[in-house]
Short mmCIF file of C-alpha atoms and ligand atoms in Angstrom, two decimals:
data_model
loop_
_atom_site.label_atom_id
_atom_site.label_comp_id
_atom_site.label_asym_id
_atom_site.label_seq_id
_atom_site.Cartn_x
_atom_site.Cartn_y
_atom_site.Cartn_z
CA MET A 1 -0.20 0.07 0.20
CA ASN A 2 1.23 3.46 -0.79
CA LEU A 3 0.32 5.22 2.77
CA ARG A 4 0.45 9.13 2.11
CA ILE A 5 -0.97 10.55 5.10
CA VAL A 6 0.89 12.47 7.53
CA GLY A 7 2.04 9.66 10.08
CA PRO A 8 2.16 6.77 10.43
CA THR A 9 4.11 6.43 7.83
CA PRO A 10 5.38 3.59 6.16
CA LEU A 11 8.32 2.03 8.06
CA PRO A 12 11.55 0.35 6.61
CA PRO A 13 11.82 -3.64 6.62
CA ALA A 14 14.59 -3.32 9.48
CA VAL A 15 12.68 -1.47 11.29
CA CYS A 16 9.46 -4.21 11.16
CA GLU A 17 12.14 -6.54 12.17
CA ALA A 18 13.15 -4.18 14.68
CA LEU A 19 9.67 -4.46 16.05
CA ALA A 20 8.97 -7.97 16.42
CA ARG A 21 11.95 -8.74 18.55
CA PRO A 22 11.57 -11.18 21.92
CA MET A 23 11.05 -8.72 25.09
CA ILE A 24 13.91 -7.57 27.62
CA ASN A 25 13.02 -6.75 31.17
CA HIS A 26 12.93 -2.51 30.74
CA ARG A 27 14.77 -1.94 33.84
CA GLY A 28 17.44 -4.39 32.47
CA PRO A 29 20.89 -3.19 31.11
CA GLU A 30 19.91 -3.77 27.32
CA PHE A 31 17.46 -1.12 27.52
CA ALA A 32 19.78 1.20 29.22
CA ALA A 33 22.19 0.87 26.65
CA MET A 34 19.65 1.48 23.62
CA GLN A 35 18.08 4.47 25.54
CA ALA A 36 20.89 5.73 26.26
CA ARG A 37 21.71 5.71 22.36
CA ILE A 38 18.91 6.41 21.56
CA VAL A 39 18.58 10.05 23.28
CA ASN A 40 22.20 10.70 21.96
CA SER A 41 20.84 10.60 18.76
CA LEU A 42 18.30 12.42 19.23
CA LYS A 43 19.94 15.08 20.52
CA THR A 44 21.79 16.02 17.43
CA TYR A 45 17.60 15.90 15.37
CA PHE A 46 16.98 18.56 18.56
CA GLN A 47 19.84 20.01 17.86
CA THR A 48 19.76 20.41 21.86
CA ALA A 49 22.37 19.79 24.09
CA HIS A 50 19.67 19.41 27.21
CA GLU A 51 17.84 17.54 28.21
CA ILE A 52 15.57 14.10 25.59
CA LEU A 53 12.45 13.07 27.12
CA LEU A 54 10.96 10.17 26.23
CA PHE A 55 6.83 9.30 26.80
CA THR A 56 5.07 6.18 25.62
CA CYS A 57 1.83 7.95 24.01
CA SER A 58 0.67 10.05 21.27
CA GLY A 59 2.00 13.34 19.73
CA THR A 60 -0.70 14.69 21.86
CA GLY A 61 0.43 13.47 24.85
CA GLY A 62 4.38 15.24 25.00
CA LEU A 63 2.04 18.34 24.06
CA GLU A 64 -0.12 18.18 27.21
CA ALA A 65 2.98 17.06 29.33
CA ALA A 66 5.12 20.21 28.33
CA VAL A 67 1.58 22.15 29.76
CA VAL A 68 1.25 20.63 32.63
CA ASN A 69 4.97 20.31 33.84
CA LEU A 70 5.83 23.83 32.59
CA LEU A 71 2.79 25.55 33.94
CA SER A 72 0.26 26.77 36.66
CA PRO A 73 -3.58 27.61 36.95
CA GLY A 74 -4.16 31.31 36.10
CA ASP A 75 -1.08 32.15 34.04
CA THR A 76 -1.21 33.85 30.39
CA VAL A 77 -0.26 31.89 28.04
CA VAL A 78 -0.55 33.49 23.84
CA ALA A 79 -1.07 30.65 21.54
CA VAL A 80 -0.38 30.83 18.02
CA SER A 81 -3.13 28.90 16.27
CA ILE A 82 -2.66 28.61 12.03
CA GLY A 83 -5.06 25.56 11.55
CA VAL A 84 -6.50 22.05 13.75
CA PHE A 85 -3.06 21.73 15.42
CA GLY A 86 -2.34 24.84 16.65
CA ASP A 87 -6.22 24.90 18.04
CA ARG A 88 -5.63 21.65 20.03
CA PHE A 89 -2.58 22.97 21.83
CA ALA A 90 -4.63 26.23 22.90
CA GLU A 91 -7.43 24.13 24.27
CA ILE A 92 -4.55 21.71 26.59
CA ALA A 93 -3.68 25.15 28.01
CA GLU A 94 -6.99 26.45 28.08
CA LEU A 95 -8.23 22.95 29.98
CA PHE A 96 -5.85 23.28 32.41
CA GLY A 97 -6.51 26.19 34.07
CA ALA A 98 -4.41 28.68 31.87
CA GLN A 99 -5.68 31.83 30.50
CA VAL A 100 -5.31 31.37 27.92
CA HIS A 101 -4.94 34.31 24.52
CA ARG A 102 -5.44 32.93 20.69
CA LEU A 103 -3.13 34.81 17.81
CA ARG A 104 -5.06 32.85 15.44
CA PHE A 105 -4.41 33.70 11.23
CA ALA A 106 -6.22 31.90 8.85
CA TRP A 107 -5.86 28.53 7.68
CA GLY A 108 -3.32 27.99 4.15
CA SER A 109 -1.30 31.55 5.90
CA ALA A 110 1.51 31.50 8.26
CA ALA A 111 1.13 33.16 12.01
CA ASP A 112 3.08 36.58 12.18
CA PRO A 113 5.52 37.77 13.99
CA ASP A 114 5.03 41.76 14.21
CA ALA A 115 0.84 40.57 15.38
CA LEU A 116 2.90 37.94 17.58
CA ARG A 117 5.15 41.09 18.99
CA ALA A 118 1.49 43.19 19.27
CA LYS A 119 0.17 40.94 21.17
CA LEU A 120 3.08 40.29 23.67
CA ASP A 121 3.66 44.67 24.21
CA GLU A 122 -0.70 44.09 24.83
CA LEU A 123 -0.53 41.44 27.07
CA ALA A 124 1.93 41.70 30.78
CA ASN A 125 3.58 38.94 32.02
CA VAL A 126 2.57 36.22 29.74
CA ARG A 127 4.35 32.48 31.45
CA ALA A 128 4.72 31.24 27.31
CA VAL A 129 4.31 31.11 24.11
CA LEU A 130 2.99 27.99 21.89
CA ILE A 131 3.45 28.10 18.80
CA THR A 132 2.87 24.91 15.95
CA HIS A 133 6.05 24.81 13.93
CA ASN A 134 4.49 22.47 11.34
CA GLU A 135 0.73 22.78 10.55
CA THR A 136 0.05 19.95 9.42
CA SER A 137 -3.58 20.44 9.20
CA THR A 138 -2.64 22.64 6.01
CA ALA A 139 0.59 22.10 5.10
CA THR A 140 1.75 25.17 6.30
CA THR A 141 5.44 25.95 8.55
CA ASN A 142 5.48 28.84 10.39
CA PRO A 143 8.45 31.03 10.33
CA LEU A 144 9.18 29.86 13.31
CA GLN A 145 12.75 31.40 13.78
CA GLU A 146 11.30 35.12 13.22
CA LEU A 147 8.84 33.63 15.33
CA ALA A 148 11.18 32.46 18.22
CA ARG A 149 13.16 35.95 17.69
CA ALA A 150 9.57 37.62 18.81
CA VAL A 151 9.39 36.09 21.19
CA HIS A 152 13.00 36.79 23.50
CA GLU A 153 12.52 40.22 22.24
CA ARG A 154 9.24 40.89 23.87
CA SER A 155 8.85 38.64 26.73
CA ASP A 156 10.00 36.14 29.15
CA ALA A 157 8.02 34.28 28.05
CA LEU A 158 9.29 30.13 27.23
CA LEU A 159 8.54 29.32 23.69
CA VAL A 160 7.00 25.64 23.90
CA VAL A 161 7.04 24.25 19.98
CA ASP A 162 4.63 21.65 18.83
CA ALA A 163 7.68 20.10 16.12
CA ILE A 164 4.88 16.69 15.64
CA SER A 165 5.14 17.17 11.93
CA SER A 166 8.48 18.83 11.34
CA LEU A 167 11.36 17.73 13.99
CA GLY A 168 13.98 15.78 11.53
CA ALA A 169 12.59 17.05 8.79
CA ILE A 170 12.80 20.65 9.22
CA HIS A 171 15.42 22.85 9.94
CA LEU A 172 14.56 23.30 14.05
CA PRO A 173 17.75 23.95 16.36
CA VAL A 174 16.06 23.58 19.11
CA ASP A 175 19.15 25.51 21.24
CA GLU A 176 19.82 28.37 18.97
CA TRP A 177 16.51 29.59 18.31
CA GLY A 178 15.90 29.36 22.15
CA VAL A 179 12.77 26.57 21.98
CA ASP A 180 12.49 25.50 25.92
CA VAL A 181 10.24 22.31 25.10
CA ALA A 182 9.95 21.11 21.10
CA VAL A 183 7.84 17.66 20.99
CA THR A 184 7.91 15.26 18.25
CA GLY A 185 6.03 12.42 17.53
CA SER A 186 7.40 8.88 16.52
CA GLN A 187 4.67 7.79 13.41
CA LYS A 188 5.56 11.52 11.17
CA VAL A 189 9.57 11.96 10.59
CA TRP A 190 10.68 8.67 12.63
CA MET A 191 9.92 5.89 10.67
CA ILE A 192 8.63 3.70 13.41
CA PRO A 193 4.22 3.58 14.72
CA PRO A 194 2.28 5.70 16.63
CA GLY A 195 3.22 5.65 20.48
CA LEU A 196 6.20 7.73 21.28
CA ALA A 197 6.52 11.35 22.05
CA MET A 198 9.86 12.54 22.53
CA LEU A 199 10.41 16.29 24.31
CA SER A 200 13.32 18.57 24.86
CA VAL A 201 13.60 20.46 27.60
CA GLY A 202 15.51 23.21 28.15
CA PRO A 203 17.26 24.53 31.37
CA ARG A 204 13.84 27.69 31.26
CA ALA A 205 12.00 24.37 31.08
CA TRP A 206 13.24 23.77 34.87
CA GLU A 207 12.99 27.07 36.17
CA ALA A 208 9.82 26.57 35.13
CA TYR A 209 8.58 22.89 36.42
CA ALA A 210 9.84 23.81 39.68
CA ARG A 211 7.08 26.26 40.10
CA ALA A 212 4.44 25.22 38.12
CA LYS A 213 0.76 23.77 39.68
CA MET A 214 -0.22 21.72 37.14
CA PRO A 215 -1.85 18.45 38.06
CA ARG A 216 0.53 15.61 36.86
CA PHE A 217 1.07 11.65 37.84
CA TYR A 218 2.01 9.90 33.72
CA TRP A 219 3.30 13.24 32.60
CA ASP A 220 5.66 14.48 35.27
CA PHE A 221 9.41 15.40 34.44
CA LYS A 222 11.41 15.23 36.87
CA LYS A 223 10.19 11.10 37.46
CA MET A 224 11.38 11.14 33.97
CA ARG A 225 14.60 12.60 34.22
CA ASP A 226 15.25 10.55 36.79
CA ALA A 227 14.57 7.65 35.84
CA MET A 228 16.42 7.78 32.64
CA ALA A 229 19.87 8.89 33.83
CA LYS A 230 19.01 5.23 35.69
CA GLY A 231 18.52 4.56 32.24
CA GLN A 232 15.40 3.65 33.01
CA THR A 233 11.72 5.17 31.56
CA ALA A 234 9.05 6.07 35.27
CA PHE A 235 6.41 3.66 33.84
CA THR A 236 7.31 0.79 31.44
CA PRO A 237 7.37 2.08 28.10
CA GLY A 238 6.64 0.68 24.51
CA VAL A 239 9.65 -1.30 24.19
CA ASN A 240 9.02 -2.29 20.41
CA LEU A 241 9.28 0.98 20.01
CA TYR A 242 12.02 2.15 21.36
CA PHE A 243 13.68 -1.12 19.52
CA GLY A 244 11.77 -0.24 16.24
CA LEU A 245 13.39 3.74 16.62
CA ASP A 246 17.04 1.76 17.83
CA VAL A 247 17.45 1.32 14.11
CA ALA A 248 14.70 3.56 12.23
CA LEU A 249 17.66 6.22 14.28
CA GLU A 250 20.77 4.22 13.16
CA LEU A 251 18.89 4.42 8.97
CA MET A 252 18.50 8.04 9.75
CA ASN A 253 22.23 8.36 11.37
CA ALA A 254 24.10 6.37 8.02
CA GLU A 255 22.05 9.06 5.80
CA GLY A 256 22.29 11.84 7.29
CA PHE A 257 20.48 15.42 9.26
CA GLU A 258 21.70 17.37 6.13
CA ASN A 259 20.43 14.28 3.68
CA ILE A 260 17.52 13.92 5.34
CA ARG A 261 16.14 17.46 5.62
CA ALA A 262 17.67 17.83 2.39
CA ARG A 263 15.47 14.75 0.61
CA HIS A 264 12.92 16.14 2.19
CA ALA A 265 12.77 19.12 1.15
CA ARG A 266 13.51 17.91 -2.36
CA VAL A 267 10.53 15.94 -2.38
CA ALA A 268 8.07 18.22 -1.37
CA GLN A 269 9.22 20.81 -3.78
CA HIS A 270 8.74 17.62 -6.27
CA THR A 271 4.96 17.32 -4.97
CA ARG A 272 4.47 20.54 -5.08
CA ASP A 273 5.57 20.81 -9.03
CA CYS A 274 4.39 17.62 -10.50
CA ALA A 275 0.44 17.98 -8.61
CA GLN A 276 1.29 21.51 -10.51
CA ALA A 277 2.17 20.38 -14.18
CA GLN A 278 -0.89 18.11 -13.75
CA GLY A 279 -3.93 20.33 -12.77
CA PHE A 280 -3.77 20.45 -8.75
CA GLU A 281 -4.26 23.78 -6.98
CA LEU A 282 -1.87 24.24 -4.26
CA PHE A 283 -3.86 25.54 -0.80
CA ALA A 284 -1.23 26.76 1.16
CA ASN A 285 0.53 30.37 0.37
CA GLN A 286 3.32 28.76 -1.55
CA ALA A 287 5.88 30.76 0.31
CA PHE A 288 5.45 28.64 3.95
CA ALA A 289 4.83 25.23 2.32
CA SER A 290 5.50 22.50 3.98
CA ASN A 291 8.33 19.80 3.93
CA THR A 292 6.41 16.92 4.73
CA VAL A 293 2.80 17.33 3.88
CA THR A 294 1.06 19.11 0.44
CA ALA A 295 -2.47 19.72 0.91
CA LEU A 296 -4.59 19.74 -2.48
CA LYS A 297 -7.38 21.94 -2.65
CA ILE A 298 -10.37 19.14 -4.37
CA PRO A 299 -11.66 20.53 -7.84
CA PRO A 300 -14.66 22.13 -8.11
CA GLY A 301 -17.48 19.36 -8.46
CA VAL A 302 -15.62 17.07 -7.20
CA ASP A 303 -16.52 14.43 -4.42
CA GLY A 304 -13.77 13.82 -2.45
CA LYS A 305 -14.81 11.17 -0.57
CA LYS A 306 -15.06 8.53 -2.94
CA TRP A 307 -11.93 10.55 -4.69
CA ARG A 308 -10.47 9.22 -1.79
CA GLU A 309 -12.58 5.55 -1.98
CA VAL A 310 -11.77 4.65 -5.31
CA LEU A 311 -7.73 5.52 -4.62
CA ARG A 312 -8.40 3.65 -1.80
CA LYS A 313 -9.77 1.00 -3.13
CA GLU A 314 -8.63 1.01 -6.97
CA HIS A 315 -5.45 2.33 -6.56
CA ASP A 316 -3.69 0.34 -3.12
CA THR A 317 -3.20 3.90 -2.25
CA VAL A 318 -3.95 6.64 0.68
CA ILE A 319 -3.93 10.14 1.32
CA ALA A 320 -5.32 11.96 4.27
CA GLY A 321 -8.77 14.20 3.73
CA GLY A 322 -8.94 17.40 5.34
CA GLN A 323 -10.01 18.13 9.26
CA LYS A 324 -12.31 20.58 10.76
CA GLU A 325 -13.23 23.10 8.23
CA LEU A 326 -11.69 21.83 5.61
CA THR A 327 -13.31 18.70 5.54
CA ASP A 328 -14.42 18.53 1.95
CA LYS A 329 -12.06 21.51 0.15
CA ILE A 330 -8.43 20.07 0.57
CA VAL A 331 -6.57 16.55 0.27
CA ARG A 332 -3.33 16.05 2.08
CA ILE A 333 -0.11 13.67 0.42
CA GLY A 334 2.23 12.73 3.65
CA HIS A 335 5.60 12.91 2.33
CA LEU A 336 7.46 12.00 5.32
CA GLY A 337 10.63 9.86 6.36
CA TRP A 338 10.29 6.80 4.21
CA VAL A 339 9.53 8.60 1.23
CA ASN A 340 11.41 9.18 -2.17
CA GLU A 341 9.87 11.20 -5.70
CA ALA A 342 8.71 7.13 -6.62
CA ASP A 343 6.78 7.06 -4.20
CA ILE A 344 4.93 10.66 -4.65
CA ASP A 345 4.78 9.59 -8.77
CA ALA A 346 2.96 6.86 -7.91
CA CYS A 347 1.03 8.54 -5.13
CA LEU A 348 -0.43 11.54 -7.94
CA HIS A 349 -0.32 9.06 -10.49
CA ALA A 350 -2.80 7.47 -8.90
CA MET A 351 -5.14 10.51 -7.95
CA THR A 352 -5.58 11.17 -12.01
CA ALA A 353 -5.95 7.75 -12.95
CA ALA A 354 -8.72 7.96 -9.87
CA LEU A 355 -10.69 11.68 -10.88
CA VAL A 356 -10.93 10.55 -14.32
CA TYR A 357 -13.04 7.49 -12.50
CA VAL A 358 -14.81 9.72 -9.95
CA ARG A 359 -16.14 13.08 -12.61
CA ALA A 360 -17.41 10.20 -15.13
CA SER A 361 -19.19 7.94 -12.92
C1 PLP B 401 0.39 14.15 14.44
C2 PLP B 401 -0.08 15.82 14.60
C3 PLP B 401 0.07 15.85 16.08
C4 PLP B 401 -0.72 14.75 16.81
O1 PLP B 401 -0.20 13.56 17.25
P1 PLP B 401 -0.77 12.27 17.25
O2 PLP B 401 -0.11 11.83 17.90
O3 PLP B 401 -2.32 12.38 16.49
O4 PLP B 401 -1.92 12.27 19.00
C5 PLP B 401 -0.21 17.16 17.00
N1 PLP B 401 0.38 18.59 15.90
C6 PLP B 401 0.88 18.00 14.98
C7 PLP B 401 1.58 19.73 14.46
C8 PLP B 401 0.76 16.88 14.23
O5 PLP B 401 1.39 16.78 13.16
#
């Protein structure tokens, strides 16, 4: 199957084999050695010298963990949102009692750093700014470096970034840009199944942790840090996902970080070029086009659901639809992780064939 959604993504055979390995003691020496290798490699991709924590959960668990470990009820938070996942991050903080000020932008466009500056100037004592790096629902990548600069220039707020669908594929030097916590998820760029969230936690985040009063048990950063210092995890981890991640990181290290980023940029450009050449219209503002996902407008008069169904049944190809208000307006092609141009060619070819069929029927 050509699985072209934005995670889960296809798995390399070596990863599949690793996932099927017999269990080991998660409090034994083999696990400790494996976790050390994983953390060591992840630091390269996060471009951080600080702590990396892994939680057994989907990406959203990582976002919730960031919120409850850094904030107290009543804290002022600015949530920058350009789509579904930006809204979700805001909702989590709000649910746990933060005073959330949403800074929303039209779907398909990126956040404006000057608008963020203005928002920060208007509010006092902003404790944290939540930003989505790559908004998967609209296939748009925020200008995070400029947004980060705005945050640090106008406030002492923590910068917390949902990098779930970008980290490892799109440039994000966590330390250099002053990102206090960055979150990613295993089923996106990392070529392993869903079930792990990986977070970087910088020194300012640890200071905030010491003061933060939101309730937390499973997500407690310090519990996890202390356990990881002993080569363990706070609670039983998804051991086979670690097997997979260990091998996937080996593959990534062999390819090289620069090459991985260049491949994602190249395949994304190829997707956009070929989609347009085949008559499709791109959805997002192309100045901020994502390198991990591309959104295409559903051609007028076409039933998007039917189109995807024919694609799945007749062409063994699965793409994503739109979310929320974009449900009947766009389709999305994932090009992240284990992907090259040939996967995209096959996908677009099938999309065109399926479209001919849907229009004729
Ligand atoms: C996939 C994704 C999420 C949600 O991750 P889950 O693993 O489904 O919980 C959040 N934010 C972004 C940007 C994503 O791409």
